[in-house]
Amino acid sequence: MNNTAKYILLFVLFGMLVLIRVFENELFYDPYLIFFQNDYLYIDSPRREVFKLSAFTSLRYWLNTVISLGILYVVFKDKSMVKFSIIIYIVSFVVLILIYLYFVVNPKQEHYYLFFNMRRFLIHPIILLVLLPAFYYYKLKH
């Protein structure tokens, strides 16, 4: 793949991540989007459908994951890095969704800030922001 095609593909993939974020209200059921935009530390947790919320949160996580894996492959062209990343994403999902569901099922005001930050790992491609420089540094050293 030549550099022009690589940069166009990266632009499209990052654009897809941006579109998921821009159209999050239309694409995903998440009452916490509005809740966390307000002064959430002083109000009660919103009404929510736990199954629907966890399904849409999972969908968003996996959409971000697939796009992120594509970005990692285009940047490094190393299938072993992508395989390792898949393991990281699966383990992260299991741990994060369990913590997320605990906070959804047991909402307490003193946990809102922690919940807000844990939720970010599920709905935003933060793991990609960790893996890109980590793999780049690894490539420099090997």
GROMACS .gro file of N, CA and C in nm:
model
  426
    1MET      N    1   0.086  -0.118   0.000
    1MET     CA    2   0.000   0.000   0.000
    1MET      C    3   0.090   0.124   0.000
    2ASN      N    4   0.066   0.213  -0.093
    2ASN     CA    5   0.149   0.334  -0.097
    2ASN      C    6   0.103   0.432   0.010
    3ASN      N    7   0.184   0.533   0.034
    3ASN     CA    8   0.158   0.627   0.143
    3ASN      C    9   0.027   0.703   0.124
    4THR      N   10  -0.006   0.741   0.001
    4THR     CA   11  -0.130   0.816  -0.022
    4THR      C   12  -0.251   0.733   0.017
    5ALA      N   13  -0.254   0.608  -0.025
    5ALA     CA   14  -0.366   0.520   0.009
    5ALA      C   15  -0.372   0.497   0.159
    6LYS      N   16  -0.255   0.482   0.221
    6LYS     CA   17  -0.249   0.462   0.366
    6LYS      C   18  -0.309   0.582   0.440
    7TYR      N   19  -0.272   0.703   0.400
    7TYR     CA   20  -0.322   0.823   0.466
    7TYR      C   21  -0.471   0.843   0.440
    8ILE      N   22  -0.517   0.811   0.322
    8ILE     CA   23  -0.660   0.822   0.293
    8ILE      C   24  -0.738   0.724   0.378
    9LEU      N   25  -0.689   0.600   0.387
    9LEU     CA   26  -0.757   0.499   0.470
    9LEU      C   27  -0.757   0.539   0.617
   10LEU      N   28  -0.645   0.591   0.666
   10LEU     CA   29  -0.641   0.638   0.806
   10LEU      C   30  -0.738   0.754   0.827
   11PHE      N   31  -0.746   0.844   0.732
   11PHE     CA   32  -0.841   0.956   0.741
   11PHE      C   33  -0.984   0.905   0.747
   12VAL      N   34  -1.017   0.806   0.664
   12VAL     CA   35  -1.152   0.749   0.664
   12VAL      C   36  -1.180   0.680   0.798
   13LEU      N   37  -1.084   0.602   0.848
   13LEU     CA   38  -1.105   0.530   0.974
   13LEU      C   39  -1.120   0.626   1.092
   14PHE      N   40  -1.033   0.726   1.100
   14PHE     CA   41  -1.047   0.825   1.208
   14PHE      C   42  -1.177   0.904   1.190
   15GLY      N   43  -1.214   0.929   1.066
   15GLY     CA   44  -1.342   0.996   1.038
   15GLY      C   45  -1.459   0.915   1.089
   16MET      N   46  -1.451   0.783   1.077
   16MET     CA   47  -1.559   0.697   1.127
   16MET      C   48  -1.569   0.707   1.279
   17LEU      N   49  -1.454   0.714   1.346
   17LEU     CA   50  -1.456   0.731   1.493
   17LEU      C   51  -1.521   0.864   1.529
   18VAL      N   52  -1.489   0.967   1.453
   18VAL     CA   53  -1.548   1.100   1.478
   18VAL      C   54  -1.699   1.096   1.452
   19LEU      N   55  -1.741   1.028   1.347
   19LEU     CA   56  -1.885   1.020   1.316
   19LEU      C   57  -1.962   0.947   1.425
   20ILE      N   58  -1.903   0.843   1.482
   20ILE     CA   59  -1.967   0.773   1.594
   20ILE      C   60  -1.989   0.871   1.708
   21ARG      N   61  -1.890   0.953   1.734
   21ARG     CA   62  -1.902   1.052   1.842
   21ARG      C   63  -2.005   1.160   1.809
   22VAL      N   64  -2.001   1.212   1.686
   22VAL     CA   65  -2.090   1.321   1.647
   22VAL      C   66  -2.236   1.277   1.650
   23PHE      N   67  -2.262   1.155   1.605
   23PHE     CA   68  -2.400   1.107   1.597
   23PHE      C   69  -2.437   1.012   1.710
   24GLU      N   70  -2.369   1.024   1.824
   24GLU     CA   71  -2.394   0.933   1.936
   24GLU      C   72  -2.538   0.942   1.987
   25ASN      N   73  -2.597   1.059   1.987
   25ASN     CA   74  -2.736   1.073   2.035
   25ASN      C   75  -2.835   1.002   1.944
   26GLU      N   76  -2.809   1.003   1.815
   26GLU     CA   77  -2.899   0.941   1.719
   26GLU      C   78  -2.876   0.790   1.707
   27LEU      N   79  -2.753   0.745   1.725
   27LEU     CA   80  -2.719   0.605   1.702
   27LEU      C   81  -2.737   0.515   1.824
   28PHE      N   82  -2.719   0.569   1.943
   28PHE     CA   83  -2.713   0.485   2.062
   28PHE      C   84  -2.810   0.532   2.170
   29TYR      N   85  -2.870   0.435   2.237
   29TYR     CA   86  -2.952   0.464   2.355
   29TYR      C   87  -2.857   0.480   2.473
   30ASP      N   88  -2.853   0.599   2.530
   30ASP     CA   89  -2.767   0.624   2.645
   30ASP      C   90  -2.816   0.746   2.723
   31PRO      N   91  -2.900   0.724   2.824
   31PRO     CA   92  -2.948   0.837   2.904
   31PRO      C   93  -2.837   0.907   2.982
   32TYR      N   94  -2.723   0.843   2.993
   32TYR     CA   95  -2.611   0.905   3.065
   32TYR      C   96  -2.541   1.013   2.984
   33LEU      N   97  -2.565   1.019   2.853
   33LEU     CA   98  -2.506   1.126   2.772
   33LEU      C   99  -2.551   1.262   2.821
   34ILE      N  100  -2.681   1.277   2.843
   34ILE     CA  101  -2.735   1.404   2.892
   34ILE      C  102  -2.707   1.420   3.041
   35PHE      N  103  -2.717   1.312   3.114
   35PHE     CA  104  -2.695   1.314   3.259
   35PHE      C  105  -2.557   1.370   3.292
   36PHE      N  106  -2.454   1.323   3.223
   36PHE     CA  107  -2.318   1.366   3.254
   36PHE      C  108  -2.284   1.503   3.194
   37GLN      N  109  -2.371   1.557   3.110
   37GLN     CA  110  -2.351   1.693   3.061
   37GLN      C  111  -2.399   1.796   3.163
   38ASN      N  112  -2.483   1.752   3.255
   38ASN     CA  113  -2.536   1.841   3.358
   38ASN      C  114  -2.450   1.833   3.484
   39ASP      N  115  -2.499   1.891   3.590
   39ASP     CA  116  -2.429   1.889   3.718
   39ASP      C  117  -2.461   1.756   3.788
   40TYR      N  118  -2.409   1.647   3.732
   40TYR     CA  119  -2.448   1.512   3.771
   40TYR      C  120  -2.409   1.475   3.914
   41LEU      N  121  -2.316   1.544   3.974
   41LEU     CA  122  -2.276   1.508   4.110
   41LEU      C  123  -2.384   1.539   4.213
   42TYR      N  124  -2.484   1.617   4.173
   42TYR     CA  125  -2.587   1.660   4.269
   42TYR      C  126  -2.728   1.618   4.231
   43ILE      N  127  -2.743   1.534   4.129
   43ILE     CA  128  -2.877   1.489   4.090
   43ILE      C  129  -2.883   1.337   4.089
   44ASP      N  130  -3.004   1.285   4.085
   44ASP     CA  131  -3.022   1.140   4.085
   44ASP      C  132  -2.994   1.080   3.948
   45SER      N  133  -2.958   0.954   3.949
   45SER     CA  134  -2.931   0.881   3.826
   45SER      C  135  -3.056   0.878   3.738
   46PRO      N  136  -3.041   0.886   3.606
   46PRO     CA  137  -3.159   0.887   3.519
   46PRO      C  138  -3.225   0.749   3.511
   47ARG      N  139  -3.351   0.750   3.468
   47ARG     CA  140  -3.419   0.623   3.441
   47ARG      C  141  -3.351   0.557   3.323
   48ARG      N  142  -3.338   0.426   3.329
   48ARG     CA  143  -3.269   0.356   3.222
   48ARG      C  144  -3.320   0.213   3.210
   49GLU      N  145  -3.307   0.159   3.090
   49GLU     CA  146  -3.335   0.019   3.064
   49GLU      C  147  -3.199  -0.050   3.060
   50VAL      N  148  -3.171  -0.130   3.160
   50VAL     CA  149  -3.037  -0.185   3.180
   50VAL      C  150  -2.992  -0.269   3.061
   51PHE      N  151  -3.078  -0.358   3.013
   51PHE     CA  152  -3.038  -0.443   2.901
   51PHE      C  153  -3.012  -0.361   2.774
   52LYS      N  154  -3.103  -0.271   2.744
   52LYS     CA  155  -3.088  -0.188   2.625
   52LYS      C  156  -2.963  -0.100   2.635
   53LEU      N  157  -2.942  -0.043   2.752
   53LEU     CA  158  -2.825   0.042   2.775
   53LEU      C  159  -2.696  -0.038   2.759
   54SER      N  160  -2.689  -0.156   2.819
   54SER     CA  161  -2.567  -0.235   2.808
   54SER      C  162  -2.547  -0.287   2.666
   55ALA      N  163  -2.655  -0.317   2.594
   55ALA     CA  164  -2.643  -0.361   2.455
   55ALA      C  165  -2.588  -0.250   2.366
   56PHE      N  166  -2.641  -0.130   2.380
   56PHE     CA  167  -2.595  -0.018   2.297
   56PHE      C  168  -2.453   0.026   2.337
   57THR      N  169  -2.421   0.019   2.464
   57THR     CA  170  -2.285   0.051   2.508
   57THR      C  171  -2.186  -0.051   2.452
   58SER      N  172  -2.225  -0.178   2.454
   58SER     CA  173  -2.141  -0.283   2.398
   58SER      C  174  -2.125  -0.265   2.247
   59LEU      N  175  -2.233  -0.233   2.180
   59LEU     CA  176  -2.227  -0.209   2.035
   59LEU      C  177  -2.129  -0.096   2.004
   60ARG      N  178  -2.139   0.011   2.079
   60ARG     CA  179  -2.049   0.124   2.057
   60ARG      C  180  -1.904   0.085   2.082
   61TYR      N  181  -1.880   0.010   2.188
   61TYR     CA  182  -1.744  -0.036   2.219
   61TYR      C  183  -1.689  -0.119   2.103
   62TRP      N  184  -1.768  -0.214   2.054
   62TRP     CA  185  -1.719  -0.303   1.948
   62TRP      C  186  -1.704  -0.231   1.815
   63LEU      N  187  -1.788  -0.134   1.785
   63LEU     CA  188  -1.768  -0.052   1.665
   63LEU      C  189  -1.636   0.023   1.674
   64ASN      N  190  -1.612   0.087   1.788
   64ASN     CA  191  -1.485   0.157   1.809
   64ASN      C  192  -1.367   0.060   1.801
   65THR      N  193  -1.386  -0.061   1.853
   65THR     CA  194  -1.279  -0.160   1.853
   65THR      C  195  -1.243  -0.203   1.711
   66VAL      N  196  -1.341  -0.235   1.631
   66VAL     CA  197  -1.314  -0.279   1.494
   66VAL      C  198  -1.242  -0.170   1.415
   67ILE      N  199  -1.289  -0.047   1.429
   67ILE     CA  200  -1.224   0.064   1.360
   67ILE      C  201  -1.082   0.085   1.414
   68SER      N  202  -1.064   0.075   1.543
   68SER     CA  203  -0.932   0.091   1.605
   68SER      C  204  -0.836  -0.018   1.558
   69LEU      N  205  -0.884  -0.141   1.547
   69LEU     CA  206  -0.800  -0.250   1.497
   69LEU      C  207  -0.759  -0.223   1.353
   70GLY      N  208  -0.851  -0.168   1.275
   70GLY     CA  209  -0.817  -0.131   1.138
   70GLY      C  210  -0.708  -0.025   1.135
   71ILE      N  211  -0.719   0.073   1.222
   71ILE     CA  212  -0.617   0.178   1.230
   71ILE      C  213  -0.482   0.118   1.269
   72LEU      N  214  -0.480   0.031   1.368
   72LEU     CA  215  -0.355  -0.031   1.411
   72LEU      C  216  -0.292  -0.113   1.298
   73TYR      N  217  -0.375  -0.183   1.222
   73TYR     CA  218  -0.322  -0.262   1.112
   73TYR      C  219  -0.265  -0.173   1.001
   74VAL      N  220  -0.338  -0.068   0.967
   74VAL     CA  221  -0.291   0.022   0.861
   74VAL      C  222  -0.161   0.090   0.903
   75VAL      N  223  -0.150   0.130   1.028
   75VAL     CA  224  -0.029   0.201   1.074
   75VAL      C  225   0.091   0.106   1.082
   76PHE      N  226   0.073  -0.013   1.139
   76PHE     CA  227   0.188  -0.100   1.167
   76PHE      C  228   0.202  -0.219   1.072
   77LYS      N  229   0.097  -0.257   1.004
   77LYS     CA  230   0.099  -0.371   0.911
   77LYS      C  231   0.158  -0.497   0.978
   78ASP      N  232   0.116  -0.522   1.098
   78ASP     CA  233   0.168  -0.634   1.175
   78ASP      C  234   0.049  -0.710   1.236
   79LYS      N  235   0.023  -0.829   1.182
   79LYS     CA  236  -0.091  -0.907   1.229
   79LYS      C  237  -0.075  -0.951   1.374
   80SER      N  238   0.047  -0.972   1.419
   80SER     CA  239   0.067  -1.015   1.558
   80SER      C  240   0.028  -0.902   1.654
   81MET      N  241   0.052  -0.778   1.616
   81MET     CA  242   0.009  -0.665   1.699
   81MET      C  243  -0.143  -0.656   1.704
   82VAL      N  244  -0.206  -0.683   1.592
   82VAL     CA  245  -0.353  -0.680   1.588
   82VAL      C  246  -0.410  -0.793   1.673
   83LYS      N  247  -0.350  -0.911   1.665
   83LYS     CA  248  -0.396  -1.024   1.747
   83LYS      C  249  -0.380  -0.993   1.896
   84PHE      N  250  -0.267  -0.936   1.933
   84PHE     CA  251  -0.244  -0.896   2.071
   84PHE      C  252  -0.346  -0.790   2.114
   85SER      N  253  -0.375  -0.697   2.024
   85SER     CA  254  -0.473  -0.592   2.053
   85SER      C  255  -0.613  -0.651   2.073
   86ILE      N  256  -0.646  -0.752   1.994
   86ILE     CA  257  -0.777  -0.817   2.010
   86ILE      C  258  -0.790  -0.874   2.151
   87ILE      N  259  -0.685  -0.937   2.200
   87ILE     CA  260  -0.687  -0.992   2.336
   87ILE      C  261  -0.705  -0.879   2.437
   88ILE      N  262  -0.632  -0.770   2.418
   88ILE     CA  263  -0.644  -0.656   2.509
   88ILE      C  264  -0.787  -0.602   2.507
   89TYR      N  265  -0.845  -0.587   2.388
   89TYR     CA  266  -0.981  -0.535   2.378
   89TYR      C  267  -1.084  -0.629   2.442
   90ILE      N  268  -1.068  -0.759   2.425
   90ILE     CA  269  -1.163  -0.854   2.484
   90ILE      C  270  -1.154  -0.852   2.636
   91VAL      N  271  -1.033  -0.860   2.689
   91VAL     CA  272  -1.015  -0.859   2.835
   91VAL      C  273  -1.065  -0.726   2.892
   92SER      N  274  -1.031  -0.617   2.826
   92SER     CA  275  -1.077  -0.485   2.872
   92SER      C  276  -1.229  -0.477   2.872
   93PHE      N  277  -1.290  -0.529   2.768
   93PHE     CA  278  -1.437  -0.524   2.762
   93PHE      C  279  -1.499  -0.600   2.878
   94VAL      N  280  -1.451  -0.720   2.904
   94VAL     CA  281  -1.509  -0.800   3.012
   94VAL      C  282  -1.496  -0.727   3.145
   95VAL      N  283  -1.379  -0.675   3.174
   95VAL     CA  284  -1.356  -0.605   3.301
   95VAL      C  285  -1.441  -0.478   3.307
   96LEU      N  286  -1.436  -0.398   3.201
   96LEU     CA  287  -1.506  -0.269   3.201
   96LEU      C  288  -1.658  -0.285   3.204
   97ILE      N  289  -1.711  -0.381   3.130
   97ILE     CA  290  -1.858  -0.396   3.127
   97ILE      C  291  -1.910  -0.445   3.262
   98LEU      N  292  -1.831  -0.527   3.332
   98LEU     CA  293  -1.874  -0.570   3.465
   98LEU      C  294  -1.876  -0.452   3.563
   99ILE      N  295  -1.774  -0.370   3.558
   99ILE     CA  296  -1.772  -0.250   3.644
   99ILE      C  297  -1.884  -0.156   3.605
  100TYR      N  298  -1.903  -0.137   3.476
  100TYR     CA  299  -2.009  -0.050   3.424
  100TYR      C  300  -2.146  -0.097   3.472
  101LEU      N  301  -2.172  -0.226   3.459
  101LEU     CA  302  -2.302  -0.279   3.501
  101LEU      C  303  -2.323  -0.265   3.651
  102TYR      N  304  -2.217  -0.278   3.729
  102TYR     CA  305  -2.229  -0.256   3.872
  102TYR      C  306  -2.278  -0.114   3.899
  103PHE      N  307  -2.216  -0.016   3.834
  103PHE     CA  308  -2.255   0.124   3.855
  103PHE      C  309  -2.395   0.153   3.801
  104VAL      N  310  -2.435   0.088   3.692
  104VAL     CA  311  -2.568   0.109   3.637
  104VAL      C  312  -2.674   0.052   3.730
  105VAL      N  313  -2.648  -0.066   3.781
  105VAL     CA  314  -2.746  -0.134   3.867
  105VAL      C  315  -2.748  -0.074   4.007
  106ASN      N  316  -2.635  -0.026   4.057
  106ASN     CA  317  -2.623   0.030   4.192
  106ASN      C  318  -2.580   0.177   4.186
  107PRO      N  319  -2.665   0.265   4.135
  107PRO     CA  320  -2.622   0.405   4.124
  107PRO      C  321  -2.618   0.474   4.261
  108LYS      N  322  -2.504   0.528   4.293
  108LYS     CA  323  -2.486   0.605   4.416
  108LYS      C  324  -2.413   0.733   4.380
  109GLN      N  325  -2.458   0.842   4.435
  109GLN     CA  326  -2.398   0.971   4.401
  109GLN      C  327  -2.248   0.976   4.427
  110GLU      N  328  -2.202   0.910   4.531
  110GLU     CA  329  -2.059   0.915   4.561
  110GLU      C  330  -1.974   0.839   4.459
  111HIS      N  331  -2.039   0.758   4.374
  111HIS     CA  332  -1.967   0.683   4.270
  111HIS      C  333  -1.981   0.743   4.131
  112TYR      N  334  -2.057   0.851   4.117
  112TYR     CA  335  -2.082   0.907   3.983
  112TYR      C  336  -1.955   0.947   3.910
  113TYR      N  337  -1.862   1.008   3.980
  113TYR     CA  338  -1.740   1.053   3.913
  113TYR      C  339  -1.658   0.934   3.861
  114LEU      N  340  -1.645   0.830   3.943
  114LEU     CA  341  -1.575   0.709   3.901
  114LEU      C  342  -1.649   0.643   3.785
  115PHE      N  343  -1.781   0.636   3.796
  115PHE     CA  344  -1.863   0.580   3.689
  115PHE      C  345  -1.845   0.658   3.559
  116PHE      N  346  -1.846   0.789   3.567
  116PHE     CA  347  -1.827   0.875   3.451
  116PHE      C  348  -1.696   0.842   3.379
  117ASN      N  349  -1.591   0.826   3.455
  117ASN     CA  350  -1.461   0.798   3.395
  117ASN      C  351  -1.448   0.654   3.344
  118MET      N  352  -1.506   0.559   3.413
  118MET     CA  353  -1.503   0.420   3.367
  118MET      C  354  -1.583   0.405   3.237
  119ARG      N  355  -1.695   0.475   3.230
  119ARG     CA  356  -1.781   0.472   3.113
  119ARG      C  357  -1.708   0.521   2.989
  120ARG      N  358  -1.619   0.616   3.006
  120ARG     CA  359  -1.542   0.671   2.894
  120ARG      C  360  -1.463   0.564   2.820
  121PHE      N  361  -1.408   0.468   2.895
  121PHE     CA  362  -1.331   0.362   2.832
  121PHE      C  363  -1.417   0.273   2.743
  122LEU      N  364  -1.545   0.265   2.773
  122LEU     CA  365  -1.635   0.185   2.690
  122LEU      C  366  -1.688   0.260   2.569
  123ILE      N  367  -1.711   0.388   2.581
  123ILE     CA  368  -1.776   0.460   2.471
  123ILE      C  369  -1.681   0.542   2.385
  124HIS      N  370  -1.556   0.554   2.425
  124HIS     CA  371  -1.458   0.629   2.346
  124HIS      C  372  -1.339   0.538   2.316
  125PRO      N  373  -1.269   0.562   2.208
  125PRO     CA  374  -1.155   0.475   2.171
  125PRO      C  375  -1.027   0.509   2.249
  126ILE      N  376  -1.036   0.511   2.379
  126ILE     CA  377  -0.921   0.547   2.464
  126ILE      C  378  -0.812   0.441   2.456
  127ILE      N  379  -0.850   0.315   2.442
  127ILE     CA  380  -0.749   0.209   2.435
  127ILE      C  381  -0.660   0.229   2.313
  128LEU      N  382  -0.718   0.276   2.203
  128LEU     CA  383  -0.640   0.307   2.083
  128LEU      C  384  -0.535   0.413   2.113
  129LEU      N  385  -0.573   0.512   2.193
  129LEU     CA  386  -0.479   0.619   2.228
  129LEU      C  387  -0.363   0.568   2.314
  130VAL      N  388  -0.382   0.456   2.379
  130VAL     CA  389  -0.275   0.395   2.457
  130VAL      C  390  -0.191   0.302   2.368
  131LEU      N  391  -0.259   0.224   2.283
  131LEU     CA  392  -0.189   0.126   2.202
  131LEU      C  393  -0.102   0.188   2.092
  132LEU      N  394  -0.149   0.293   2.028
  132LEU     CA  395  -0.071   0.354   1.919
  132LEU      C  396   0.070   0.395   1.963
  133PRO      N  397   0.083   0.476   2.068
  133PRO     CA  398   0.220   0.511   2.108
  133PRO      C  399   0.297   0.393   2.167
  134ALA      N  400   0.228   0.301   2.233
  134ALA     CA  401   0.296   0.185   2.290
  134ALA      C  402   0.356   0.099   2.179
  135PHE      N  403   0.281   0.072   2.075
  135PHE     CA  404   0.332  -0.009   1.964
  135PHE      C  405   0.437   0.067   1.884
  136TYR      N  406   0.422   0.197   1.872
  136TYR     CA  407   0.522   0.277   1.803
  136TYR      C  408   0.656   0.269   1.877
  137TYR      N  409   0.649   0.285   2.007
  137TYR     CA  410   0.771   0.275   2.089
  137TYR      C  411   0.831   0.135   2.078
  138TYR      N  412   0.745   0.033   2.079
  138TYR     CA  413   0.792  -0.106   2.066
  138TYR      C  414   0.863  -0.125   1.932
  139LYS      N  415   0.807  -0.071   1.825
  139LYS     CA  416   0.869  -0.081   1.692
  139LYS      C  417   1.004  -0.011   1.687
  140LEU      N  418   1.015   0.102   1.756
  140LEU     CA  419   1.144   0.173   1.759
  140LEU      C  420   1.252   0.091   1.828
  141LYS      N  421   1.214   0.017   1.929
  141LYS     CA  422   1.311  -0.058   2.009
  141LYS      C  423   1.346  -0.194   1.946
  142HIS      N  424   1.262  -0.243   1.853
  142HIS     CA  425   1.289  -0.377   1.794
  142HIS      C  426   1.305  -0.370   1.646
   0.00000   0.00000   0.00000
